[in-house]
CSV table of C-alpha atoms in Angstrom, one decimal:
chain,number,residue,atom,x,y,z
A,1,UNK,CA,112.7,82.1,89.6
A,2,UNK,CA,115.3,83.4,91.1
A,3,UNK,CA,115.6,87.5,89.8
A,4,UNK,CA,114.0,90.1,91.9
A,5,UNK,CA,110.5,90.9,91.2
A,6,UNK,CA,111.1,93.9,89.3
A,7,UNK,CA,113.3,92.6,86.7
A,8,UNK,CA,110.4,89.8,86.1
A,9,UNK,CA,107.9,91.9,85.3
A,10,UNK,CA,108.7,94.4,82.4
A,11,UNK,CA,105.4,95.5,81.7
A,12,UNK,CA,105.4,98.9,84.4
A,13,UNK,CA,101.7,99.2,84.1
A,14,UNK,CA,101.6,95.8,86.0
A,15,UNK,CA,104.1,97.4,87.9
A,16,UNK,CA,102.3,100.5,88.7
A,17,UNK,CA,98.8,98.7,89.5
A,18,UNK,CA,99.9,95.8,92.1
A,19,UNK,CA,102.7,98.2,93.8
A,20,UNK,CA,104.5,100.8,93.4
A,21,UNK,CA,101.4,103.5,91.9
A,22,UNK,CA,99.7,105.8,94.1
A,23,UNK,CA,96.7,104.1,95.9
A,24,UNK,CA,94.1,107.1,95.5
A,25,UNK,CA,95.2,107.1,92.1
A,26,UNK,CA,94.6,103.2,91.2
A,27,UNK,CA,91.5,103.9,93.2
A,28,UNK,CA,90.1,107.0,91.5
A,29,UNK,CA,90.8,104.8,88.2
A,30,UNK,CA,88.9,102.1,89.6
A,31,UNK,CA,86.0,104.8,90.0
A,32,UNK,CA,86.4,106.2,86.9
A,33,UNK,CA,86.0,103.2,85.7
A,34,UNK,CA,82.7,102.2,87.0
A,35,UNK,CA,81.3,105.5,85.9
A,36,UNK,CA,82.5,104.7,82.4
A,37,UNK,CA,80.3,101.2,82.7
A,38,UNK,CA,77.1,102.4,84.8
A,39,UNK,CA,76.6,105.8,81.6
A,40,UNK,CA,77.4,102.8,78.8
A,41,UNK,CA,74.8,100.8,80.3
A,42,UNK,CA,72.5,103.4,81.0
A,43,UNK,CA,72.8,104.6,77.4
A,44,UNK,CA,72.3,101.5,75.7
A,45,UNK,CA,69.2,100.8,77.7
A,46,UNK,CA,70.4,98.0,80.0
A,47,UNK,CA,69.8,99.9,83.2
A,48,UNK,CA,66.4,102.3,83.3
A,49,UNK,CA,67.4,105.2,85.9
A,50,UNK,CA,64.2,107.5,85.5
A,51,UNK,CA,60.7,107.5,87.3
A,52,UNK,CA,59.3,104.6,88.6
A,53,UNK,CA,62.5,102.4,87.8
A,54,UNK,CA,63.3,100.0,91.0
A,55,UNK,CA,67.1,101.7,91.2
A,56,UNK,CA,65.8,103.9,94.5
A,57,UNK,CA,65.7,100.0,95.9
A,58,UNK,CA,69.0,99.1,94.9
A,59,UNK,CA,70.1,102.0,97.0
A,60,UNK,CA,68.1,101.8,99.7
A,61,UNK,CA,68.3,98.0,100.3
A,62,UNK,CA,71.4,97.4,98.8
A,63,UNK,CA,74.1,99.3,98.4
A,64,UNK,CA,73.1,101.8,101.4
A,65,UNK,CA,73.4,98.5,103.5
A,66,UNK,CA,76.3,97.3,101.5
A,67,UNK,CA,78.3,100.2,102.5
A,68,UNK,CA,77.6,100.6,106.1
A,69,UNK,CA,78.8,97.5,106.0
A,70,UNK,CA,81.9,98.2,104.7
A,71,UNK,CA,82.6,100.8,107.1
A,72,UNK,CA,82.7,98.0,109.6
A,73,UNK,CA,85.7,96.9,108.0
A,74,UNK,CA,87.4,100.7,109.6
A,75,UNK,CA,87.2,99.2,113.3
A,76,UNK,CA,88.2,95.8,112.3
A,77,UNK,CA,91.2,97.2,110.5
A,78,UNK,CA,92.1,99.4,113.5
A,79,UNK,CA,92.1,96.5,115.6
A,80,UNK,CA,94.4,94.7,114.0
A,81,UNK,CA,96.7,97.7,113.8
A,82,UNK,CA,96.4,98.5,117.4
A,83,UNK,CA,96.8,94.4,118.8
A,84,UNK,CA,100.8,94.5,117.6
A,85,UNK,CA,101.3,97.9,118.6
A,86,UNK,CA,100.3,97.3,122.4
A,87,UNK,CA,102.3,95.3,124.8
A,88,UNK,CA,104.2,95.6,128.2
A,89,UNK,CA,106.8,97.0,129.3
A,90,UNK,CA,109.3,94.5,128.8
A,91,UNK,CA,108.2,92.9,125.5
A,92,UNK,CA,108.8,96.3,124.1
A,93,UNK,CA,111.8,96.9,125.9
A,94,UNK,CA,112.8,92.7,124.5
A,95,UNK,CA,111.9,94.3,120.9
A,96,UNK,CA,114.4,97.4,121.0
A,97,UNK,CA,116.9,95.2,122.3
A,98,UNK,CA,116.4,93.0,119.7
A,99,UNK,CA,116.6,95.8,116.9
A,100,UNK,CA,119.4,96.9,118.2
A,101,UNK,CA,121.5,93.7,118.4
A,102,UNK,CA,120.7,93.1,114.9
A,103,UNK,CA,121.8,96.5,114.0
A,104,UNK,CA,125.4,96.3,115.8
A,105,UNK,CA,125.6,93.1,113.9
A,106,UNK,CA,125.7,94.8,110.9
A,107,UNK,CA,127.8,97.3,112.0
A,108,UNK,CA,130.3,95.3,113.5
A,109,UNK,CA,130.9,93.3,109.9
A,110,UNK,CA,130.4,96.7,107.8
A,111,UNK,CA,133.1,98.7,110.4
A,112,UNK,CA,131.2,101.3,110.9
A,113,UNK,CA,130.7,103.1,114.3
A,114,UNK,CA,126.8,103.8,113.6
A,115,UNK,CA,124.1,102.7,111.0
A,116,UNK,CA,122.3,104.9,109.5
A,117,UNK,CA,118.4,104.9,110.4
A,118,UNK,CA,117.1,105.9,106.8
A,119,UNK,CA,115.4,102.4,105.2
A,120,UNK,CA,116.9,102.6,101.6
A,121,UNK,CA,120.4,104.0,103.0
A,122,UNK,CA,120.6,100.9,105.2
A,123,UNK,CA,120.3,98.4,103.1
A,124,UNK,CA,122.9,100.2,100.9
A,125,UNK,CA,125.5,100.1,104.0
A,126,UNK,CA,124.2,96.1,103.5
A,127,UNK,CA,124.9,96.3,100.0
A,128,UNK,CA,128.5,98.2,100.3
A,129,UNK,CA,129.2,95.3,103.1
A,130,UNK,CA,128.3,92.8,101.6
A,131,UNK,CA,130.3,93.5,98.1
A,132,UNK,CA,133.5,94.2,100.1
A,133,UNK,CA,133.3,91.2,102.3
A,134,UNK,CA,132.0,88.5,98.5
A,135,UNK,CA,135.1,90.7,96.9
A,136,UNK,CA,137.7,89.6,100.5
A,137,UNK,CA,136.6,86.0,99.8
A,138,UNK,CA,137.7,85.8,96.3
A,139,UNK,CA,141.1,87.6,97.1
A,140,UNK,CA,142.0,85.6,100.1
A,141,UNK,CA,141.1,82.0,97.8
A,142,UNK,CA,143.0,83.5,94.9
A,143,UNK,CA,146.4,84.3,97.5
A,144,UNK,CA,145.7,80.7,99.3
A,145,UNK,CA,145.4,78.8,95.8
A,146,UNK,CA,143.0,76.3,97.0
A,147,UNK,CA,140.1,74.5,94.7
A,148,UNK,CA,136.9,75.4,96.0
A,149,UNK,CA,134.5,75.2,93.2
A,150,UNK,CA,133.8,77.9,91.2
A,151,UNK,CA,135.1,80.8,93.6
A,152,UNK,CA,134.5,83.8,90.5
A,153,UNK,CA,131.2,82.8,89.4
A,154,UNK,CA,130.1,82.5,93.3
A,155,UNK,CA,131.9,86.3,93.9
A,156,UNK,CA,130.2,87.6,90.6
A,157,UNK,CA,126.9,86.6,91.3
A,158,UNK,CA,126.7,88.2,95.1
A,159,UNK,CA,128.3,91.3,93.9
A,160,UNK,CA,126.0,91.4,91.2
A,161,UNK,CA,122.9,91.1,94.0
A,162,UNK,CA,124.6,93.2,96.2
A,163,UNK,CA,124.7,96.4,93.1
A,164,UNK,CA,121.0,95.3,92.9
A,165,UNK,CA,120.6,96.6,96.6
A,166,UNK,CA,122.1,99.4,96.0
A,167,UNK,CA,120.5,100.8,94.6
A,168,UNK,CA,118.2,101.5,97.2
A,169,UNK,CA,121.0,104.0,98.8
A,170,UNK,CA,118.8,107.1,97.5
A,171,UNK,CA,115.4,106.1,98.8
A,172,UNK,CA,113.4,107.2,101.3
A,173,UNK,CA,110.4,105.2,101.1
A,174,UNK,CA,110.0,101.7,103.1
A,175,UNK,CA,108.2,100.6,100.4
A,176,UNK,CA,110.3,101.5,97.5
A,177,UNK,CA,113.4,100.0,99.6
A,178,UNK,CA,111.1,96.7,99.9
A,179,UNK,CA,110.6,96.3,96.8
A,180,UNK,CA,114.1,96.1,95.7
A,181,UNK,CA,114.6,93.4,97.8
A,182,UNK,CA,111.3,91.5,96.4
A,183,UNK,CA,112.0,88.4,94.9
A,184,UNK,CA,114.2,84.7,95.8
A,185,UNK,CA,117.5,86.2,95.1
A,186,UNK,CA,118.6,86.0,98.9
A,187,UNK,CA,117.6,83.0,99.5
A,188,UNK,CA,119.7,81.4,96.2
A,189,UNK,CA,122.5,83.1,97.7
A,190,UNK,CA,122.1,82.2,101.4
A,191,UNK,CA,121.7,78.4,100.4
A,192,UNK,CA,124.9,78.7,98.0
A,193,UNK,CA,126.9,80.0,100.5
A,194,UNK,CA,125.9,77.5,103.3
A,195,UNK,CA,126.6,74.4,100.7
A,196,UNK,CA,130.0,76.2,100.1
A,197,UNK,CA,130.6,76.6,103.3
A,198,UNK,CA,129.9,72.8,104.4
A,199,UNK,CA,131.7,71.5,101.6
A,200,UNK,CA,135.0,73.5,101.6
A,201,UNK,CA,134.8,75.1,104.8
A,202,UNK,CA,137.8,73.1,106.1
A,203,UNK,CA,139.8,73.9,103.1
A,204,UNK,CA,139.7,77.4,103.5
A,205,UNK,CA,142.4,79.5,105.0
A,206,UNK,CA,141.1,81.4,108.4
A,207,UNK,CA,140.3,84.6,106.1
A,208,UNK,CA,138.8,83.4,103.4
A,209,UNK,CA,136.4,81.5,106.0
A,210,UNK,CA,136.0,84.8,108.1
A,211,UNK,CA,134.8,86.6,104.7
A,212,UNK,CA,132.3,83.9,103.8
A,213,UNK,CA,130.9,83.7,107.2
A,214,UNK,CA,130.4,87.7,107.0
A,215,UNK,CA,128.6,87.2,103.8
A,216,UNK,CA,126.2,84.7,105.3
A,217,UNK,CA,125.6,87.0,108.2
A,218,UNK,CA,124.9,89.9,105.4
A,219,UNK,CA,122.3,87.6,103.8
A,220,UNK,CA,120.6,86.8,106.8
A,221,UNK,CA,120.3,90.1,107.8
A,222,UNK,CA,118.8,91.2,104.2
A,223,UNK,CA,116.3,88.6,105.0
A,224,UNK,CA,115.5,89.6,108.4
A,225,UNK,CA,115.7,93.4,106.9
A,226,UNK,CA,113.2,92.6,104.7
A,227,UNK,CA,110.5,91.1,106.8
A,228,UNK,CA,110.5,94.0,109.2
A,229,UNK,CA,110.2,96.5,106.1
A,230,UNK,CA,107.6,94.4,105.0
A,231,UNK,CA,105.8,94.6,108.7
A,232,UNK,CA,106.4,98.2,108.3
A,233,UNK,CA,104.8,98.5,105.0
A,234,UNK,CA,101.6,96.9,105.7
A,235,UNK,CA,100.9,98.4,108.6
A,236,UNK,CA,101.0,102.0,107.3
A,237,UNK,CA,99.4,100.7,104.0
A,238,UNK,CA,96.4,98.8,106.7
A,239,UNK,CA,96.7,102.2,108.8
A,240,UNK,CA,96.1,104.2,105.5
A,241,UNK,CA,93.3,102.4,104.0
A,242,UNK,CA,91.4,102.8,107.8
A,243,UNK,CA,91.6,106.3,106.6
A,244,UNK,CA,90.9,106.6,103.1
A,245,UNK,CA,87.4,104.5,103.9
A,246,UNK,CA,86.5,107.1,106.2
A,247,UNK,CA,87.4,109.8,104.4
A,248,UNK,CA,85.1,108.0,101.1
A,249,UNK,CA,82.6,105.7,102.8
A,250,UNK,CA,80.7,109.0,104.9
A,251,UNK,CA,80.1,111.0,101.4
A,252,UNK,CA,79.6,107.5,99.6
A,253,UNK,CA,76.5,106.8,102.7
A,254,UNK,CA,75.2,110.6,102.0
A,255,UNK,CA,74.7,110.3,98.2
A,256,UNK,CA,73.3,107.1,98.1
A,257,UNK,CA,70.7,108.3,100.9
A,258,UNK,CA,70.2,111.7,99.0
A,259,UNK,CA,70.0,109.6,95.5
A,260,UNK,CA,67.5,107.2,97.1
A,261,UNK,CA,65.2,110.1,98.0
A,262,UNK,CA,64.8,111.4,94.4
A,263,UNK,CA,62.6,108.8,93.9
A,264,UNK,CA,58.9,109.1,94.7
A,265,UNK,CA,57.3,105.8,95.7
A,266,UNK,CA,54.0,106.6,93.7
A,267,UNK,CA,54.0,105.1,90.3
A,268,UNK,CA,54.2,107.6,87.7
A,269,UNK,CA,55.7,110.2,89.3
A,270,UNK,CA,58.9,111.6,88.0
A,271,UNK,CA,62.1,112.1,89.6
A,272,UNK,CA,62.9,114.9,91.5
A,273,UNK,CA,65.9,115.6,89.6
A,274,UNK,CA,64.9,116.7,86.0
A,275,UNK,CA,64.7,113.5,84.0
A,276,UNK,CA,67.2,114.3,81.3
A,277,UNK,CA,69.9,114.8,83.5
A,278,UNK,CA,69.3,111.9,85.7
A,279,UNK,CA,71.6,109.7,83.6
A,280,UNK,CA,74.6,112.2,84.0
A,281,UNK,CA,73.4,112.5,87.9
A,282,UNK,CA,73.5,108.4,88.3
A,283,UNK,CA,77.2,108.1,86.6
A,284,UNK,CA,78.5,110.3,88.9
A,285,UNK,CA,77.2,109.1,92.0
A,286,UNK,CA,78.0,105.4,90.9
A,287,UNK,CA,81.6,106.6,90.9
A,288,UNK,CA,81.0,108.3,94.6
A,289,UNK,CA,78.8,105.4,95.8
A,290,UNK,CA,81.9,102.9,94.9
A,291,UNK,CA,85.0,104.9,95.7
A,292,UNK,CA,84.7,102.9,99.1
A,293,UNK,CA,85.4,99.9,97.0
A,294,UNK,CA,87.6,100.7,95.0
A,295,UNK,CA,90.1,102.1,97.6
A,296,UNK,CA,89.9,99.0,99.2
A,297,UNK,CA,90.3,97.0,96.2
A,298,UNK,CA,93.8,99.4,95.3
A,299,UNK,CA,95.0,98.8,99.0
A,300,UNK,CA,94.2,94.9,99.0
A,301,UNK,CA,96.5,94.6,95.5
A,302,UNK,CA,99.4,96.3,97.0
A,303,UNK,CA,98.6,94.1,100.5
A,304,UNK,CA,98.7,91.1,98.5
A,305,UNK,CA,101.6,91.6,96.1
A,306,UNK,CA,104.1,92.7,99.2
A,307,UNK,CA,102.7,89.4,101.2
A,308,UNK,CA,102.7,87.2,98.3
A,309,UNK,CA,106.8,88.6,96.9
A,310,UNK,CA,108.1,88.6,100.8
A,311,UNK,CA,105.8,85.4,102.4
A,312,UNK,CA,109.5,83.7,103.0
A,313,UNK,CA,112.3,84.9,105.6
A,314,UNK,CA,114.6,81.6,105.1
A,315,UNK,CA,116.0,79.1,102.4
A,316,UNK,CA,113.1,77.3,102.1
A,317,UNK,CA,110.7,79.1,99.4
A,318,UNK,CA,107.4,78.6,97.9
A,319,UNK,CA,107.3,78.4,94.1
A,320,UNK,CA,107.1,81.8,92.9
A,321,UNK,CA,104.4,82.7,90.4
A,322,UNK,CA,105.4,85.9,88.0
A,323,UNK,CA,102.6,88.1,86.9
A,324,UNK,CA,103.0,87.1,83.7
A,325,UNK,CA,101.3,83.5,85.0
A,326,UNK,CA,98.3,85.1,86.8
């Protein structure tokens, strides 16, 4: 597969549920959802939720463990967060040099004084760069008159990637600029262009081999471009979900204590809640109890489709499985 990841999946439900939807909102569906299964079972007399019924132990024993547990996962998370955000001096002071090498790299083939710092505006100087320098190639072949393969459909197909990354020009969002550049695309391109290059690389007049090497610099720096974005993406999305578990797992640890206590330990004895509206009670603290869950279920999709769409930086890459094949 060789088309970005957005053009292989049409369906944007798929779309909006692995990626590019709003976590909270995959996760309050997720809740909703289990709400919508614990009243059907309750209603068709699958689950018993009144006086006497062993549901106060599922809370106590189970899930009230179950989620404390969970909330481990908050300092875990953090950890990981914080161990590639600390170092020394000079290994930070080695990474800004490094970012700023690449940058002037890009700058020096798009001659321009100063890249701009926005994400999706970036890659469009990449994109505008690229285009120009695919579009020099072709001219300075066509002046020379020399037979290098298929020069046109070579030109086409770059330019055609390169209006692809264009239009991330308008974004603001690192995520929304990564996932343009999801997919093998690059990587088809790159390997082209280093096979044209080996083949007829003597052949070429100095200009026309100036222009290709500036393309294969572009490419490479899509591909580096795209790893840090992904780095970027995953730690805000990691930083994020810390967060949200907080912000869910405390109330989630409250209810199902206060839940647990309606129930009275002698047999017989009803709940403290009125029995007719314990059903209604239990459906809506199942969705409370489990929004710790289910944020960490939305979070984890989104985690694993940007790992699984970006998990190689050079010309050697994995078979790619679309969505349609999960």
């Amino acid at each position: 597969m060789t088309a970005s990841w957005t053009r292989d999946t049409d369906n944007p439900v798929t779309r909006w549920l692995f990626l590019t939807g709003h976590r909270l909102a995959v996760a309050a569906l997720l809740s909703a959802a289990f709400a919508a299964l614990t009243a059907l079972v309750i209603e068709w007399g699958l689950v018993y939720v009144g006086g006497g019924s062993n549901f106060s132990t599922a809370l106590s024993s189970g899930l009230l463990s179950g989620l404390l547990t969970l909330l481990t996962v908050v300092l875990s998370i953090n950890q990981l967060i914080l161990s590639r955000l600390f170092g020394s001096a000079g290994n930070l002071s080695d990474q800004l040099e490094g970012t700023l090498d690449y940058r002037r790299t890009v700058e020096g083939i798009a001659d321009v004084a100063a890249s701009p710092n926005d994400p999706g505006a970036f890659l469009g100087l990449l994109a505008e760069a690229l285009d120009g320098r695919v579009e020099d190639f072709r001219r300075e072949v066509g002046r020379a008159a020399v037979n290098v393969g298929d020069v046109d459909g070579y030109a086409a197909a770059v330019s055609g990637f390169a209006d692809h990354l264009s239009s991330a020009d308008d974004l603001d969002d690192p995520l929304k600029t990564l996932v343009v550049t999801l997919g093998t695309e690059y990587a088809d391109h790159l390997d082209t262009t280093r096979r044209l290059r080996s083949r007829d690389g003597e052949a070429l007049p100095d200009e026309a081999a100036a222009a290709l090497d500036d393309v294969m610099g572009l490419l490479k720096a899509v591909a580096t471009m795209r790893q840090f974005f992904k780095t970027l993406v995953l730690q805000q999305e990691l930083a994020l979900l810390s967060r949200r578990l907080i912000y869910t797992g405390v109330p989630a640890v409250l209810v199902a204590y206060l839940l647990s206590a309606t129930y009275s330990t002698t047999p017989g004895v009803p709940t403290a809640i009125d029995p007719a509206l314990m059903p209604l009670v239990v459906t809506v603290a199942t969705a409370i109890i489990l929004s710790p869950l289910a944020v960490l279920v939305s979070s984890l999709l989104r985690v694993a489709t940007v790992s699984l769409y970006t998990v190689s930086i050079g010309t050697f890459v994995p078979p790619e499985e679309t969505f349609e094949d999960d």
